[in-house]
């Protein structure tokens, strides 16, 4: 197995901030492999055999079979229940302080080392099978980002994706079906705007803390849509990867051509192949109730300002 550190580009932020789109655009770059929301691999892929982004159930996907073989000598060498329990023991936002200062939680040291070791082999396996220089992990969770800093033989690069809190709050009011549960009817949770505003604040604050201890690139989702090529160039520079204009043929003004990506979780866009329009989704400006918009603006005002959003966006 390759002994160079595996470069992992981690996309973090609160849900409905456009991480799946950013991940998929990046995944089209030569030398990049988009793995989806890796944090869910034990539960949704290994235990529940949900669909890979290629459309096959996880256990039938040749890509992931080869990854399991390369990383662990086969997935059957791992116990999904043990992995889920380990992740629960170490990968939670409340443990972020002890991920920065491990001495704060000495009792978790063995579990942390075991889980970090498994993740290290997993990322190396993905890199080896895909032949990619950079593995993209769009797990989004703050705790997983902090955990990644403790994974051996991994060189993490962090992208903190933010989106206007009013747009995020509006998105969480809509009911979205989960397409990866084959044959079932399962929906993503729905949040009322004040609740998503509170969560938007706490998630983004945790990534601001990450930015204080590590190098993070803060990106606005709205910038990604208005200037996809420029944004991609910034991400490449942040990842220390060459930005060859020849490699960007899949990305035009207002569109992207998507191939097949073997992603383990993410929003329904992860199944899309072919051309996709890159359109600004600002339906919240007309659809989010005035009162909700005011409440969300007030609750998220400090960070809206910090990320360069106007507080009175609604006319
Ligand atoms: Zn697949």
Short mmCIF file of C-alpha atoms and ligand atoms in Angstrom, two decimals:
data_model
loop_
_atom_site.label_atom_id
_atom_site.label_comp_id
_atom_site.label_asym_id
_atom_site.label_seq_id
_atom_site.Cartn_x
_atom_site.Cartn_y
_atom_site.Cartn_z
CA UNK A 1 0.00 0.00 0.00
CA UNK A 2 1.13 3.54 -0.72
CA UNK A 3 2.83 5.11 2.30
CA UNK A 4 2.54 8.79 1.28
CA UNK A 5 -0.08 10.67 3.32
CA UNK A 6 -3.46 10.63 1.60
CA UNK A 7 -4.71 14.10 0.80
CA UNK A 8 -8.31 14.40 2.00
CA UNK A 9 -10.32 17.45 0.98
CA UNK A 10 -13.00 17.79 3.63
CA UNK A 11 -16.15 19.80 2.94
CA UNK A 12 -17.81 20.98 6.14
CA UNK A 13 -20.79 23.12 7.06
CA UNK A 14 -24.44 22.93 7.99
CA UNK A 15 -26.79 20.76 5.87
CA UNK A 16 -28.46 22.34 2.81
CA UNK A 17 -25.45 24.54 2.15
CA UNK A 18 -24.67 23.00 -1.23
CA UNK A 19 -21.98 20.52 -0.19
CA UNK A 20 -23.17 17.78 -2.55
CA UNK A 21 -22.95 20.11 -5.55
CA UNK A 22 -19.47 21.36 -4.59
CA UNK A 23 -18.32 17.81 -3.95
CA UNK A 24 -19.60 16.60 -7.29
CA UNK A 25 -18.08 19.48 -9.25
CA UNK A 26 -14.72 18.81 -7.58
CA UNK A 27 -15.09 15.09 -8.20
CA UNK A 28 -14.95 15.69 -11.97
CA UNK A 29 -11.39 17.00 -11.72
CA UNK A 30 -8.66 14.62 -12.87
CA UNK A 31 -6.86 13.26 -9.81
CA UNK A 32 -9.84 13.83 -7.50
CA UNK A 33 -12.19 11.15 -6.18
CA UNK A 34 -15.51 12.08 -4.66
CA UNK A 35 -16.39 9.55 -1.94
CA UNK A 36 -19.56 11.22 -0.60
CA UNK A 37 -20.34 11.66 3.09
CA UNK A 38 -17.87 9.11 4.40
CA UNK A 39 -19.10 9.54 7.99
CA UNK A 40 -22.20 7.51 7.06
CA UNK A 41 -20.35 4.56 5.50
CA UNK A 42 -20.76 2.20 8.50
CA UNK A 43 -24.48 2.72 9.05
CA UNK A 44 -25.90 3.41 5.59
CA UNK A 45 -23.46 1.47 3.41
CA UNK A 46 -21.99 -1.38 5.43
CA UNK A 47 -24.96 -2.11 7.73
CA UNK A 48 -27.94 -1.09 5.55
CA UNK A 49 -26.51 -1.63 2.05
CA UNK A 50 -27.99 1.64 0.73
CA UNK A 51 -27.32 2.79 -2.82
CA UNK A 52 -23.92 4.01 -3.96
CA UNK A 53 -23.92 7.12 -6.20
CA UNK A 54 -23.42 4.77 -9.19
CA UNK A 55 -26.90 3.35 -8.52
CA UNK A 56 -25.79 -0.07 -7.24
CA UNK A 57 -26.36 -1.19 -3.66
CA UNK A 58 -23.11 -0.70 -1.72
CA UNK A 59 -22.32 -4.43 -1.55
CA UNK A 60 -22.77 -4.80 -5.32
CA UNK A 61 -20.63 -1.79 -6.27
CA UNK A 62 -17.31 -2.98 -7.68
CA UNK A 63 -15.53 0.22 -6.65
CA UNK A 64 -16.39 -0.21 -2.96
CA UNK A 65 -15.71 -3.93 -3.09
CA UNK A 66 -12.19 -3.18 -4.28
CA UNK A 67 -11.79 -0.48 -1.62
CA UNK A 68 -12.83 -2.96 1.09
CA UNK A 69 -10.30 -5.46 -0.23
CA UNK A 70 -7.47 -2.90 -0.45
CA UNK A 71 -8.15 -1.33 2.94
CA UNK A 72 -9.22 -4.25 5.13
CA UNK A 73 -8.74 -7.41 3.08
CA UNK A 74 -12.52 -7.39 2.57
CA UNK A 75 -15.44 -5.68 4.34
CA UNK A 76 -16.22 -8.92 6.15
CA UNK A 77 -13.09 -8.30 8.23
CA UNK A 78 -14.88 -5.35 9.83
CA UNK A 79 -17.87 -5.45 12.15
CA UNK A 80 -20.35 -2.73 11.14
CA UNK A 81 -21.86 -2.62 14.64
CA UNK A 82 -18.42 -2.12 16.20
CA UNK A 83 -17.65 0.70 13.74
CA UNK A 84 -20.97 2.43 14.44
CA UNK A 85 -20.34 2.16 18.19
CA UNK A 86 -16.75 3.43 17.82
CA UNK A 87 -17.89 6.41 15.74
CA UNK A 88 -20.48 7.23 18.39
CA UNK A 89 -17.81 7.05 21.07
CA UNK A 90 -15.39 9.46 19.42
CA UNK A 91 -17.05 11.40 16.58
CA UNK A 92 -19.43 13.81 18.31
CA UNK A 93 -19.46 17.57 18.55
CA UNK A 94 -19.32 17.46 22.35
CA UNK A 95 -15.89 15.79 22.11
CA UNK A 96 -14.36 18.49 19.92
CA UNK A 97 -12.36 20.00 22.84
CA UNK A 98 -10.77 16.61 23.56
CA UNK A 99 -9.91 16.17 19.88
CA UNK A 100 -7.91 19.40 20.11
CA UNK A 101 -6.45 18.48 23.53
CA UNK A 102 -6.59 14.64 23.88
CA UNK A 103 -5.48 14.83 27.55
CA UNK A 104 -8.99 16.13 28.35
CA UNK A 105 -10.48 12.68 27.72
CA UNK A 106 -7.84 10.02 28.44
CA UNK A 107 -10.44 7.23 28.72
CA UNK A 108 -11.32 7.57 25.03
CA UNK A 109 -7.77 7.25 23.80
CA UNK A 110 -7.90 3.58 22.78
CA UNK A 111 -11.22 4.01 20.93
CA UNK A 112 -9.92 7.12 19.21
CA UNK A 113 -6.75 5.37 18.03
CA UNK A 114 -8.66 2.34 16.80
CA UNK A 115 -11.21 4.42 14.87
CA UNK A 116 -8.61 6.81 13.45
CA UNK A 117 -6.58 3.80 12.28
CA UNK A 118 -9.61 2.36 10.47
CA UNK A 119 -10.32 5.72 8.80
CA UNK A 120 -6.70 5.98 7.72
CA UNK A 121 -6.89 2.63 5.94
CA UNK A 122 -10.24 3.55 4.42
CA UNK A 123 -8.98 6.80 2.87
CA UNK A 124 -5.82 5.06 1.64
CA UNK A 125 -7.96 2.32 0.10
CA UNK A 126 -10.14 4.89 -1.71
CA UNK A 127 -7.04 6.68 -3.02
CA UNK A 128 -5.43 3.44 -4.15
CA UNK A 129 -8.47 2.02 -5.97
CA UNK A 130 -9.46 5.33 -7.61
CA UNK A 131 -5.86 6.29 -8.39
CA UNK A 132 -6.72 9.78 -7.14
CA UNK A 133 -4.30 12.19 -5.48
CA UNK A 134 -7.13 13.80 -3.52
CA UNK A 135 -10.05 12.05 -1.81
CA UNK A 136 -13.06 14.32 -1.27
CA UNK A 137 -15.07 13.72 1.89
CA UNK A 138 -18.26 15.80 2.10
CA UNK A 139 -19.28 14.53 5.56
CA UNK A 140 -20.03 18.13 6.66
CA UNK A 141 -19.93 17.36 10.41
CA UNK A 142 -17.68 19.56 12.51
CA UNK A 143 -16.59 16.75 14.84
CA UNK A 144 -15.51 14.61 11.86
CA UNK A 145 -13.34 17.48 10.64
CA UNK A 146 -11.59 17.72 14.00
CA UNK A 147 -11.23 13.94 14.08
CA UNK A 148 -9.62 13.96 10.65
CA UNK A 149 -6.74 16.01 12.10
CA UNK A 150 -5.92 13.00 14.29
CA UNK A 151 -6.06 10.35 11.54
CA UNK A 152 -2.57 8.98 10.77
CA UNK A 153 -1.15 9.19 7.23
CA UNK A 154 -3.79 11.70 6.15
CA UNK A 155 -3.14 15.26 5.07
CA UNK A 156 -6.47 17.06 5.50
CA UNK A 157 -7.52 20.26 3.65
CA UNK A 158 -10.64 21.92 4.99
CA UNK A 159 -13.31 23.80 3.03
CA UNK A 160 -15.94 25.50 5.19
CA UNK A 161 -19.01 25.98 3.02
CA UNK A 162 -21.52 28.59 4.11
CA UNK A 163 -24.86 29.59 2.62
CA UNK A 164 -27.20 32.45 3.48
CA UNK A 165 -29.02 31.35 6.66
CA UNK A 166 -32.39 32.41 5.18
CA UNK A 167 -31.88 30.14 2.16
CA UNK A 168 -30.82 27.28 4.43
CA UNK A 169 -33.80 27.81 6.76
CA UNK A 170 -36.21 27.82 3.82
CA UNK A 171 -34.70 24.62 2.45
CA UNK A 172 -35.20 22.83 5.79
CA UNK A 173 -38.94 23.66 5.70
CA UNK A 174 -39.36 21.51 2.57
CA UNK A 175 -39.99 17.80 2.66
CA UNK A 176 -37.32 15.85 0.79
CA UNK A 177 -37.47 12.12 0.13
CA UNK A 178 -34.34 10.01 0.55
CA UNK A 179 -33.81 8.17 -2.75
CA UNK A 180 -31.02 5.93 -1.46
CA UNK A 181 -33.35 3.76 0.58
CA UNK A 182 -34.26 1.22 -2.08
CA UNK A 183 -37.97 0.43 -2.20
CA UNK A 184 -38.75 2.51 0.89
CA UNK A 185 -40.36 5.86 1.64
CA UNK A 186 -38.04 7.73 3.94
CA UNK A 187 -37.85 11.50 4.36
CA UNK A 188 -35.20 13.91 5.58
CA UNK A 189 -36.24 15.74 8.76
CA UNK A 190 -38.03 19.09 8.46
CA UNK A 191 -37.00 21.99 10.72
CA UNK A 192 -38.89 25.15 11.55
CA UNK A 193 -36.87 28.29 10.70
CA UNK A 194 -35.89 29.28 14.28
CA UNK A 195 -34.52 25.78 14.85
CA UNK A 196 -32.46 25.73 11.65
CA UNK A 197 -31.21 29.23 12.49
CA UNK A 198 -29.89 27.99 15.85
CA UNK A 199 -28.25 24.98 14.28
CA UNK A 200 -26.82 27.09 11.44
CA UNK A 201 -25.15 29.28 14.07
CA UNK A 202 -23.70 26.46 16.15
CA UNK A 203 -22.43 24.45 13.18
CA UNK A 204 -20.78 27.43 11.57
CA UNK A 205 -19.26 28.55 14.87
CA UNK A 206 -17.64 25.14 15.25
CA UNK A 207 -16.05 25.54 11.83
CA UNK A 208 -14.88 29.00 12.81
CA UNK A 209 -13.14 27.31 15.77
CA UNK A 210 -11.59 24.85 13.31
CA UNK A 211 -10.40 27.86 11.31
CA UNK A 212 -8.64 29.10 14.44
CA UNK A 213 -6.62 25.89 14.89
CA UNK A 214 -6.17 24.88 11.25
CA UNK A 215 -6.13 26.38 7.79
CA UNK A 216 -9.69 26.46 6.41
CA UNK A 217 -11.04 27.98 3.21
CA UNK A 218 -14.38 29.68 3.82
CA UNK A 219 -16.54 29.55 0.69
CA UNK A 220 -19.97 31.00 0.11
CA UNK A 221 -22.30 28.68 -1.81
CA UNK A 222 -23.63 31.72 -3.68
CA UNK A 223 -20.09 32.42 -4.94
CA UNK A 224 -19.77 28.84 -6.14
CA UNK A 225 -22.85 29.34 -8.32
CA UNK A 226 -21.99 32.81 -9.60
CA UNK A 227 -18.33 32.03 -10.37
CA UNK A 228 -17.79 28.26 -10.47
CA UNK A 229 -14.43 28.38 -12.24
CA UNK A 230 -13.02 31.06 -9.97
CA UNK A 231 -14.17 29.15 -6.91
CA UNK A 232 -12.66 25.94 -8.18
CA UNK A 233 -9.33 27.72 -8.69
CA UNK A 234 -9.43 28.89 -5.06
CA UNK A 235 -10.15 25.36 -3.82
CA UNK A 236 -7.33 23.93 -5.94
CA UNK A 237 -4.89 26.52 -4.57
CA UNK A 238 -6.03 25.70 -1.04
CA UNK A 239 -5.52 21.97 -1.71
CA UNK A 240 -2.07 22.60 -3.17
CA UNK A 241 -3.11 21.11 -6.50
CA UNK A 242 -2.24 22.46 -9.96
CA UNK A 243 -5.01 24.41 -11.71
CA UNK A 244 -4.79 23.42 -15.35
CA UNK A 245 -7.43 25.18 -17.50
CA UNK A 246 -7.49 22.10 -19.80
CA UNK A 247 -8.89 20.07 -16.91
CA UNK A 248 -11.95 22.30 -16.56
CA UNK A 249 -13.77 21.36 -19.76
CA UNK A 250 -16.60 19.84 -17.72
CA UNK A 251 -17.47 23.22 -16.25
CA UNK A 252 -19.06 26.04 -18.22
CA UNK A 253 -20.81 29.30 -17.53
CA UNK A 254 -23.91 28.13 -15.67
CA UNK A 255 -23.52 24.38 -16.20
CA UNK A 256 -21.48 21.35 -15.22
CA UNK A 257 -21.19 17.90 -16.83
CA UNK A 258 -21.25 15.18 -14.19
CA UNK A 259 -19.94 11.63 -14.57
CA UNK A 260 -20.60 8.68 -12.28
CA UNK A 261 -19.29 9.08 -8.73
CA UNK A 262 -19.18 6.29 -6.15
CA UNK A 263 -20.54 8.34 -3.26
CA UNK A 264 -21.75 6.65 -0.08
CA UNK A 265 -24.27 9.33 1.01
CA UNK A 266 -25.43 12.83 0.18
CA UNK A 267 -28.47 14.57 -1.25
CA UNK A 268 -30.32 13.19 -4.32
CA UNK A 269 -28.02 15.16 -6.64
CA UNK A 270 -25.36 12.52 -6.05
CA UNK A 271 -27.17 10.21 -8.50
CA UNK A 272 -27.26 12.81 -11.31
CA UNK A 273 -25.16 12.20 -14.39
CA UNK A 274 -24.87 14.40 -17.47
CA UNK A 275 -25.42 18.12 -17.69
CA UNK A 276 -26.66 20.02 -14.66
CA UNK A 277 -27.61 23.69 -14.64
CA UNK A 278 -25.89 25.77 -11.99
CA UNK A 279 -28.67 28.09 -10.98
CA UNK A 280 -28.96 30.35 -7.97
CA UNK A 281 -31.73 28.98 -5.78
CA UNK A 282 -33.03 32.09 -4.05
CA UNK A 283 -36.67 31.03 -3.77
CA UNK A 284 -36.49 31.92 -0.07
CA UNK A 285 -36.57 35.62 -1.02
CA UNK A 286 -40.18 35.22 -2.08
CA UNK A 287 -41.25 32.00 -0.36
CA UNK A 288 -39.94 32.34 3.19
CA UNK A 289 -42.53 34.13 5.35
CA UNK A 290 -41.50 37.69 6.24
CA UNK A 291 -41.69 36.95 9.96
CA UNK A 292 -39.50 33.83 9.63
CA UNK A 293 -36.97 35.75 7.54
CA UNK A 294 -36.78 38.43 10.25
CA UNK A 295 -36.34 35.86 13.03
CA UNK A 296 -33.63 33.94 11.12
CA UNK A 297 -31.83 37.20 10.23
CA UNK A 298 -31.83 38.27 13.89
CA UNK A 299 -30.71 34.88 15.25
CA UNK A 300 -27.87 34.56 12.75
CA UNK A 301 -26.90 38.24 12.45
CA UNK A 302 -23.32 38.03 13.81
CA UNK A 303 -22.22 35.32 11.41
CA UNK A 304 -24.22 36.65 8.44
CA UNK A 305 -22.18 39.81 8.80
CA UNK A 306 -18.93 37.92 9.25
CA UNK A 307 -19.46 35.91 6.05
CA UNK A 308 -20.42 39.01 4.09
CA UNK A 309 -24.20 38.60 3.79
CA UNK A 310 -26.55 41.55 4.07
CA UNK A 311 -28.95 41.30 6.94
CA UNK A 312 -31.85 42.88 5.06
CA UNK A 313 -31.79 40.76 1.94
CA UNK A 314 -35.55 40.58 1.68
CA UNK A 315 -37.24 43.54 0.03
ZN1 LIG B 1 -20.61 2.63 -6.83
#
